[in-house]
Coordinates of C-alpha atoms in Angstrom, one line a residue:
M1 CA -4.8 -17.5 -53.8
L2 CA -8.5 -18.5 -53.4
L3 CA -8.7 -19.9 -49.9
V4 CA -6.2 -17.7 -48.0
P5 CA -7.9 -14.4 -49.0
L6 CA -11.3 -16.0 -48.3
V7 CA -10.3 -17.1 -44.8
T8 CA -8.7 -13.7 -44.1
G9 CA -11.7 -11.7 -45.2
A10 CA -14.1 -14.1 -43.3
A11 CA -12.0 -13.9 -40.1
V12 CA -12.0 -10.1 -40.2
G13 CA -15.7 -10.0 -40.9
L14 CA -16.6 -12.5 -38.2
L15 CA -14.5 -10.8 -35.6
A16 CA -16.3 -7.5 -36.5
G17 CA -19.6 -9.2 -35.5
G18 CA -20.5 -10.8 -38.8
R19 CA -22.4 -14.0 -39.5
I20 CA -20.9 -17.4 -40.4
A21 CA -23.7 -18.9 -42.4
P22 CA -23.3 -16.6 -45.5
V23 CA -19.6 -17.2 -45.4
L24 CA -20.1 -21.0 -45.6
R25 CA -22.4 -20.5 -48.6
L26 CA -19.9 -18.3 -50.3
T27 CA -17.1 -20.8 -49.7
M28 CA -19.2 -23.6 -51.3
A29 CA -20.0 -21.3 -54.3
A30 CA -16.4 -20.2 -54.7
L31 CA -15.1 -23.7 -54.6
A32 CA -17.7 -25.0 -57.1
L33 CA -17.0 -22.2 -59.5
F34 CA -13.2 -22.7 -59.2
W35 CA -13.5 -26.4 -59.8
L36 CA -15.8 -25.7 -62.8
R37 CA -13.2 -23.6 -64.6
T38 CA -10.8 -26.3 -65.9
P39 CA -13.5 -28.9 -67.1
V40 CA -15.5 -26.1 -68.8
E41 CA -12.4 -24.7 -70.5
S42 CA -11.5 -28.2 -71.7
W43 CA -15.1 -28.7 -72.9
L44 CA -15.0 -25.4 -74.8
G45 CA -11.6 -26.1 -76.2
T46 CA -10.0 -22.9 -74.7
S47 CA -7.3 -24.7 -72.6
A48 CA -4.3 -26.7 -73.5
V49 CA -6.1 -29.9 -72.5
R50 CA -9.2 -30.3 -74.7
V51 CA -12.0 -32.8 -74.9
Q52 CA -11.5 -34.8 -78.0
T53 CA -13.6 -38.0 -77.8
R54 CA -17.2 -38.8 -76.9
E55 CA -16.1 -40.6 -73.8
E56 CA -14.1 -37.6 -72.6
R57 CA -17.1 -35.4 -73.2
Q58 CA -19.3 -37.6 -71.1
L59 CA -16.7 -37.7 -68.4
V60 CA -16.5 -33.9 -68.3
S61 CA -20.2 -33.5 -68.3
R62 CA -20.5 -35.8 -65.3
V63 CA -18.2 -33.4 -63.4
V64 CA -19.6 -30.1 -64.8
L65 CA -23.3 -30.8 -64.1
P66 CA -23.1 -31.5 -60.3
L67 CA -20.6 -28.6 -59.8
A68 CA -22.9 -26.2 -61.8
T69 CA -25.8 -27.3 -59.7
V70 CA -24.0 -26.6 -56.4
A71 CA -22.8 -23.3 -57.8
T72 CA -26.2 -22.2 -58.9
V73 CA -27.9 -23.2 -55.6
T74 CA -25.3 -21.5 -53.4
V75 CA -25.1 -18.3 -55.5
G76 CA -28.9 -18.2 -55.5
A77 CA -28.9 -18.5 -51.7
L78 CA -26.4 -15.7 -51.4
F79 CA -28.7 -13.3 -53.4
W80 CA -32.0 -14.6 -52.0
Q81 CA -34.4 -11.8 -51.2
G82 CA -32.1 -9.1 -52.6
K83 CA -29.2 -9.8 -50.2
N84 CA -25.5 -9.3 -50.9
R85 CA -26.0 -7.2 -54.1
E86 CA -22.6 -5.7 -53.6
L87 CA -21.1 -9.0 -54.7
I88 CA -22.3 -8.2 -58.3
W89 CA -19.6 -5.5 -58.5
L90 CA -16.9 -7.9 -57.2
G91 CA -18.1 -10.5 -59.7
M92 CA -17.9 -8.1 -62.6
I93 CA -14.3 -7.0 -61.7
A94 CA -13.2 -10.6 -61.2
G95 CA -14.9 -11.7 -64.5
A96 CA -13.1 -8.9 -66.3
A97 CA -9.8 -10.0 -64.8
F98 CA -10.3 -13.6 -65.9
A99 CA -11.1 -12.4 -69.4
A100 CA -8.0 -10.3 -69.5
Q101 CA -6.0 -13.3 -68.2
I102 CA -7.2 -15.4 -71.2
L103 CA -6.3 -12.7 -73.6
L104 CA -2.8 -12.3 -72.1
K105 CA -2.2 -16.1 -72.3
K106 CA -3.1 -16.1 -76.0
L107 CA -0.4 -13.5 -76.7
G108 CA 2.3 -16.0 -75.9
R109 CA 5.0 -16.9 -73.4
T110 CA 6.1 -13.3 -72.9
T111 CA 2.8 -12.3 -71.2
R112 CA 2.3 -15.6 -69.3
M113 CA 3.5 -14.2 -65.9
A114 CA 1.4 -11.0 -66.4
A115 CA -1.6 -13.2 -67.1
E116 CA -1.0 -15.1 -63.8
V117 CA -0.8 -11.8 -61.9
V118 CA -4.1 -10.6 -63.4
G119 CA -5.7 -13.9 -62.6
A120 CA -4.6 -13.5 -59.0
L121 CA -6.6 -10.3 -58.9
A122 CA -9.7 -12.4 -59.6
L123 CA -8.9 -15.1 -57.2
T124 CA -8.2 -12.8 -54.3
S125 CA -11.6 -11.2 -54.7
T126 CA -12.8 -13.8 -52.2
A127 CA -11.3 -11.6 -49.5
P128 CA -13.7 -8.7 -49.9
A129 CA -16.5 -11.1 -50.8
A130 CA -16.2 -13.0 -47.6
Y131 CA -16.0 -9.8 -45.5
C132 CA -19.0 -8.4 -47.4
V133 CA -21.3 -11.5 -46.8
A134 CA -20.2 -11.7 -43.2
T135 CA -20.8 -8.1 -42.3
G136 CA -23.4 -7.1 -45.0
R137 CA -21.3 -4.1 -46.2
L138 CA -18.7 -3.5 -48.9
D139 CA -16.7 -0.7 -47.2
A140 CA -13.1 0.6 -47.3
R141 CA -11.9 -2.3 -45.2
A142 CA -13.2 -4.8 -47.8
W143 CA -11.3 -3.0 -50.6
A144 CA -8.2 -2.8 -48.5
L145 CA -8.3 -6.5 -47.8
W146 CA -8.6 -7.2 -51.5
L147 CA -5.7 -4.8 -52.3
V148 CA -3.2 -6.3 -49.8
N149 CA -4.1 -9.9 -50.6
W150 CA -3.6 -9.2 -54.3
L151 CA -0.3 -7.5 -53.7
F152 CA 0.9 -10.5 -51.7
A153 CA -0.4 -13.0 -54.3
A154 CA 1.2 -11.0 -57.2
D155 CA 4.6 -11.1 -55.3
Q156 CA 4.3 -14.8 -54.8
V157 CA 3.5 -15.4 -58.5
H158 CA 6.5 -13.2 -59.6
F159 CA 8.8 -15.0 -57.1
V160 CA 7.9 -18.5 -58.3
W161 CA 8.4 -17.3 -61.9
L162 CA 11.8 -15.9 -60.9
R163 CA 12.9 -19.1 -59.1
I164 CA 12.0 -21.1 -62.2
R165 CA 13.6 -18.7 -64.7
G166 CA 16.6 -18.1 -62.5
A167 CA 17.4 -21.6 -61.3
R168 CA 20.7 -21.6 -63.1
A169 CA 21.7 -17.9 -62.5
A170 CA 25.2 -18.2 -61.1
G171 CA 26.0 -14.7 -59.8
L172 CA 24.5 -11.4 -58.9
S173 CA 24.8 -10.0 -62.4
E174 CA 23.0 -13.0 -63.9
K175 CA 20.4 -12.8 -61.2
L176 CA 19.8 -9.1 -61.9
T177 CA 19.5 -9.9 -65.6
V178 CA 16.8 -12.5 -65.0
G179 CA 15.1 -10.8 -62.0
W180 CA 15.4 -7.1 -62.5
S181 CA 11.6 -6.8 -62.9
F182 CA 11.0 -8.7 -59.7
L183 CA 13.5 -6.6 -57.8
A184 CA 11.8 -3.4 -59.1
G185 CA 8.5 -4.9 -58.0
Q186 CA 9.9 -5.6 -54.5
I187 CA 11.1 -2.1 -54.2
L188 CA 7.8 -0.6 -55.4
L189 CA 5.9 -2.8 -53.0
G190 CA 8.1 -1.6 -50.1
V191 CA 7.5 2.0 -51.1
M192 CA 3.8 1.5 -51.3
L193 CA 3.7 -0.1 -47.9
A194 CA 5.8 2.8 -46.5
L195 CA 3.4 5.3 -47.9
A196 CA 0.5 3.4 -46.5
Y197 CA 2.1 3.5 -43.1
R198 CA 2.9 7.2 -43.4
F199 CA -0.6 8.2 -44.3
N200 CA -2.4 5.6 -42.1
W201 CA -4.1 3.9 -45.0
L202 CA -3.4 0.4 -43.6
P203 CA -3.0 -0.9 -40.1
E204 CA 0.6 -0.9 -38.9
L205 CA 0.9 -4.7 -38.5
T206 CA 0.2 -5.1 -42.2
L207 CA 3.8 -4.1 -42.8
I208 CA 4.9 -6.9 -40.6
A209 CA 2.7 -9.3 -42.6
F210 CA 4.6 -8.5 -45.7
A211 CA 8.1 -8.6 -44.1
P212 CA 8.8 -12.4 -44.6
V213 CA 8.1 -12.3 -48.4
L214 CA 10.0 -9.1 -48.9
F215 CA 12.9 -10.5 -47.0
R216 CA 13.0 -13.8 -48.9
G217 CA 12.8 -11.9 -52.2
F218 CA 15.8 -9.6 -51.5
V219 CA 17.8 -12.5 -50.0
W220 CA 17.5 -14.6 -53.2
F221 CA 19.8 -12.2 -55.0
A222 CA 22.5 -12.7 -52.4
K223 CA 22.2 -16.5 -52.1
R224 CA 24.3 -19.0 -53.9
P225 CA 22.6 -20.9 -56.8
Q226 CA 20.5 -23.8 -55.7
P227 CA 18.6 -26.4 -57.6
I228 CA 14.9 -25.8 -57.6
V229 CA 12.7 -28.3 -56.0
V230 CA 9.2 -27.4 -57.1
R231 CA 7.3 -29.3 -54.4
R232 CA 9.5 -27.7 -51.7
L233 CA 8.9 -24.3 -53.2
G234 CA 5.2 -24.8 -53.2
W235 CA 5.2 -25.8 -49.5
T236 CA 7.4 -22.8 -48.7
E237 CA 5.1 -20.4 -50.4
L238 CA 2.1 -22.0 -48.7
A239 CA 3.7 -21.4 -45.4
H240 CA 4.3 -17.8 -46.3
A241 CA 0.7 -17.5 -47.2
V242 CA -0.5 -18.9 -43.9
V243 CA 1.7 -16.6 -41.9
F244 CA 0.6 -13.7 -44.0
S245 CA -3.0 -14.5 -43.4
V246 CA -2.6 -14.8 -39.6
L247 CA -0.7 -11.5 -39.4
L248 CA -3.0 -9.7 -41.7
T249 CA -6.1 -10.8 -39.8
A250 CA -4.5 -9.7 -36.5
S251 CA -3.6 -6.3 -38.0
F252 CA -7.1 -5.6 -39.2
C253 CA -8.8 -6.9 -36.0
L254 CA -6.7 -4.7 -33.7
V255 CA -8.3 -1.6 -35.3
L256 CA -11.9 -2.9 -35.1

């Protein structure tokens, strides 16, 4: 959810005549900030795994300080001499999404999946950010890249949740009971893509980029129950993400 949108946004920006040096700085900043999240949350006591002893606090500090230094230097380089100010807007939206994710997680298990979908909105902000630093502009194409990457990531989050919750669903009726919200989301996503095609809001090949995940989502309701293998599921969803990134990049580059 972090790197696939970043690569997609960077590829579209570079093929539009953008520069690679700012993209590399953004990549280092994004990775440093992403890696900082877990140790900082454990240090502050806002995550399930919390720092409890002096030795643990020292260990976390040895991780946090170098990462914070890298993040500070690379973010400073991105904004040097007033450049890339548009990233501030993206950062504000992503920060609000992360804050909303924390609040949703505190509400309990019933909002856990919604929290992950909201968190995906923040992670996929790397798509418009990469496009912006490469080209120097935050235009409609950048926002479109964010939207489609978030829709794809949200579908993946919901599908993984469905596979875990519905691992023992034995028939169509049981699967519909467990996965009615996912099915409704699949239909809504298909309608949104059809409208985007009808009104030329997105390149035509974007529809093809979503085809594999839409197909696997609908097919799940017709398949026989299968034991879930989490590692295999992870690799399968990664493959879907790579295919989506390639097709999405191609669709946007054909209209440049």
